Phi, psi and omega in degrees: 000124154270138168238114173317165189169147203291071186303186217217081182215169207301161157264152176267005174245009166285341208240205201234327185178147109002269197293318187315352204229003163265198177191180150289157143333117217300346175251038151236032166235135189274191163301294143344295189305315163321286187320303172310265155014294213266331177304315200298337152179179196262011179253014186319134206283337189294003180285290195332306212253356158261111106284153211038038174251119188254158224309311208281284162336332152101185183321143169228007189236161147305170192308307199286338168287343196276311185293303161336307186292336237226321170273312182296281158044256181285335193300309170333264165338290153333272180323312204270358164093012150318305190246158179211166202263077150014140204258352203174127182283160196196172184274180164215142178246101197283111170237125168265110169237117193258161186292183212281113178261187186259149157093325214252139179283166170304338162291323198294345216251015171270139163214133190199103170248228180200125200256101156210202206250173186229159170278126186259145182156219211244126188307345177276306180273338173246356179076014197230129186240114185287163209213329201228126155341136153268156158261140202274307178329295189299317192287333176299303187295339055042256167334282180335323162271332156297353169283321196274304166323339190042056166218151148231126208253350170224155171283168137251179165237158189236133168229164159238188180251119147299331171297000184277108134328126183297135192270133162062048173268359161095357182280119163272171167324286183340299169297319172298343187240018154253009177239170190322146157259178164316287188302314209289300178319273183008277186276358161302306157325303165325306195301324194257320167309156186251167190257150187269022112207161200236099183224164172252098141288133177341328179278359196089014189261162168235121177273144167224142204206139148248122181276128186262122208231319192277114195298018210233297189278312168304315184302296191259037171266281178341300213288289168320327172269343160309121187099321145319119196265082164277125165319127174283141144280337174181110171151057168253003164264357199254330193272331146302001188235324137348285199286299171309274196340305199300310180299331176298310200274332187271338184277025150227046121087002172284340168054198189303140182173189188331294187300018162276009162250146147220181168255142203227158174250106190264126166221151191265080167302344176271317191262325186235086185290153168287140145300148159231126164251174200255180201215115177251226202215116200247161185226117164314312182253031176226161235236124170283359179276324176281335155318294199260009176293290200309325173278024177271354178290311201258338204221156159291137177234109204249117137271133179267177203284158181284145165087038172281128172249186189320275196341308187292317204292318177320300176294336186277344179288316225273311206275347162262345167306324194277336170289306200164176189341152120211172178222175174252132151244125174226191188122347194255205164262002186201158197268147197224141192234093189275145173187174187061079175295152161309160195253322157328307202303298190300318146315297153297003190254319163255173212322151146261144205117319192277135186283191189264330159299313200302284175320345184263006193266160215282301177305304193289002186262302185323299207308299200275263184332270208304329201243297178306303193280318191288287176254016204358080189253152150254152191270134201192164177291345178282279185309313209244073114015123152219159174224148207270339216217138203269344148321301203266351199266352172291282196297004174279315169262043217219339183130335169260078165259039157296304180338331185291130170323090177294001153277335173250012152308128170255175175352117181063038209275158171296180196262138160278351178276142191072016149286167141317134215264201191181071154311094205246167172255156184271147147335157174259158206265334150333297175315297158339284170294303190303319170311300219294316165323317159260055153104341197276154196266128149268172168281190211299179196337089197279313201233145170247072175290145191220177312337157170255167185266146205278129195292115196109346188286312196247110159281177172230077207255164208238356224263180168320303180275005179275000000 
């Protein structure tokens, strides 16, 4: 189910610019990227969704004082008409154009979905299906800013196969496919309407956002998507904390309302396929000489030649990924390419239970074998480090540990230089989906689906006056 809803967005004559007052998604902003977010102007949506953080230090307030802060805020902001509330609810239809890349034609570098509310509830009863593990530390915190904002200050995204018929909407085929889908409104709107904003981010994407106003056009977005089975693609800690919140507000006794919603980025995974990139691991307190004397128990351990870079080491991972598992470990003087795990080892290391697609993917062998079996590492928020970009997860243990994702940082976490990089290949977005259809998780931030959707063009408040 989608629902229209009175959204939250900037006045342009409050800011400095429309993209100065967004960001990324709050757990793909390093330290840098932080600094940058709050120079660009002082209403930046990244006060909201980091508060009390600092580029390098990491949290500087407790949770509840940082949400508190955070809410007071928004309140600010509301009241002085920074931000302002839409008069009648409505969809939004959201489009991403990433710049020209080499190997991709002018569709892929297109994304183009639809920002409404989703109805919450068991992936049986709400259709929405989580794919990745969660750590409980993040969904608390995450909730926590959504109990005091009464907000949802970012979406998350989901996507589905439009190509599909809906399963048990009471429709027959025939009839589904004479009427209007989701995407066909979508782009009908783009095509013939001017957008109610259009901005260029620092990375070269052009965001374009339209408002869909019309009971007409809304209704028959409902209709298509009724029945339909959506992928969290990103957002599963914030969409478990969804889930808490909701469960939270009915057990004191308040029963149904607003938090039986949250907000979301719908995408026609048959008309706009997502990128998926793999997403790794950087670990502070292991040594990469000693990373790779131990996984020499479990894995072939290859050094590659000195003065190889990233690019290079990147294809051979790549070109050993296509046998089976493997991985880059770096932090050393020289990139170590682990691959061919034992197939004993490798057994005996997961779970019972866990199916044979689940073990074979690359994240559950890192996960069970190489950090568990291997490296009795636990996987953890401390311990356990990720970075989005492979690049910033090399140079963390390299000596720049700004780099390090700082949202999966926890308290006091050690300095990421002279630890270890964990260099990965991505999942295939098949493999994903096939685990996620029969009930199974990967573990936590396995996958990185892309473009994300850029955080501040639409809000959402849940509060008396939302």
């Amino acid at each position: 189910m989608l629902a229209p809803f009175r959204g939250i967005r900037y006045a342009r004559d409050r800011v400095s610019g429309i993209a100065n007052v967004t960001s990324p998604p709050y757990d793909v902003i390093n330290g840098s990227i932080l600094d940058r977010l709050r120079a660009a102007d002082p209403h930046n949506v990244v006060r909201l969704i980091l508060p009390g953080w600092d580029a390098d230090a990491g949290p500087t307030a407790p949770a509840a004082d940082a949400s508190r802060s955070a809410a007071g805020l928004l309140r600010t902001w509301l009241s002085a008409g920074v931000l302002i509330r839409d008069r009648m609810a409505a969809l939004y239809i959201y489009e991403q154009r990433l710049p020209g890349l080499p190997g991709y034609d002018d569709s892929s570098c297109l994304q183009r979905g639809i920002i409404g509310l989703v109805r919450l509830g068991s992936p049986e009863s709400a259709g929405i299906l989580p794919h990745e593990n969660v750590l409980p530390g993040l969904v608390a915190g995450r909730r926590e800013l959504m109990a005091a904002t009464q907000a949802n200050l970012e979406p998350i995204f989901l996507i589905y196969d439009g190509g599909q018929f809906p399963e048990s909407t009471g429709t027959a085929a025939t009839d589904t496919a004479e009427m209007a889908t989701a995407t066909e409104v979508m782009d009908r709107v783009a095509d013939e309407r001017a957008p109610l904003v259009s901005i260029t981010t620092e990375d070269g994407i052009t965001h374009r956002l339209w408002r869909l106003g019309d009971p007409g056009e809304q209704a028959a977005i409902a209709a298509d998507l009724s029945g339909r089975r959506a992928l969290i693609a990103d957002g599963h800690h914030r969409y478990a904390a969804y889930l808490e919140l909701q469960a939270e507000m009915r057990a004191s006794g308040l029963g149904t309302g607003p938090w039986d919603y949250g907000l979301a980025f719908l995408v026609d995974s048959a008309a706009y396929p997502p990128r998926l990139g793999a997403i790794h691991r950087v670990l502070p307190g292991l040594s990469p000489d000693r990373a790779a004397e131990l996984a020499k128990a479990a894995f072939t351990v290859q050094d590659l030649p000195a003065g190889l870079g990233l690019g290079d080491a990147l294809e051979r991972l790549a070109a050993a990924g296509r046998e089976g598992p493997a991985f880059l470990l770096a932090g050393g003087p020289v990139f170590r390419l682990l691959s061919h795990p034992d197939p004993v080892q490798l057994a005996a290391s997961m779970p019972a239970g866990s199916s044979a697609p689940w073990q074979s993917l690359a994240a559950s062998v890192m996960q069970q074998l190489l950090l568990g079996r291997v490296w009795g590492v636990t996987d953890s928020e401390r311990d356990v480090l990720v970075d989005h970009d492979a690049a910033d997860a090399v140079r963390a243990v390299s000596g720049d540990a700004t780099a390090t994702d700082i949202a999966e940082r926890g308290a006091g976490a050690a300095p990421a230089a002279g630890g270890t990089a964990v260099i990965c290949n991505p999942a295939s977005f098949e493999a994903v989906i096939g685990i996620a259809a029969e009930g199974e998780r990967v573990p936590r931030k396995s996958t990185s689906f892309g473009p994300k959707p850029r955080t501040g063009l639409v809000l959402r408040t849940f509060g008396p006056s939302g």
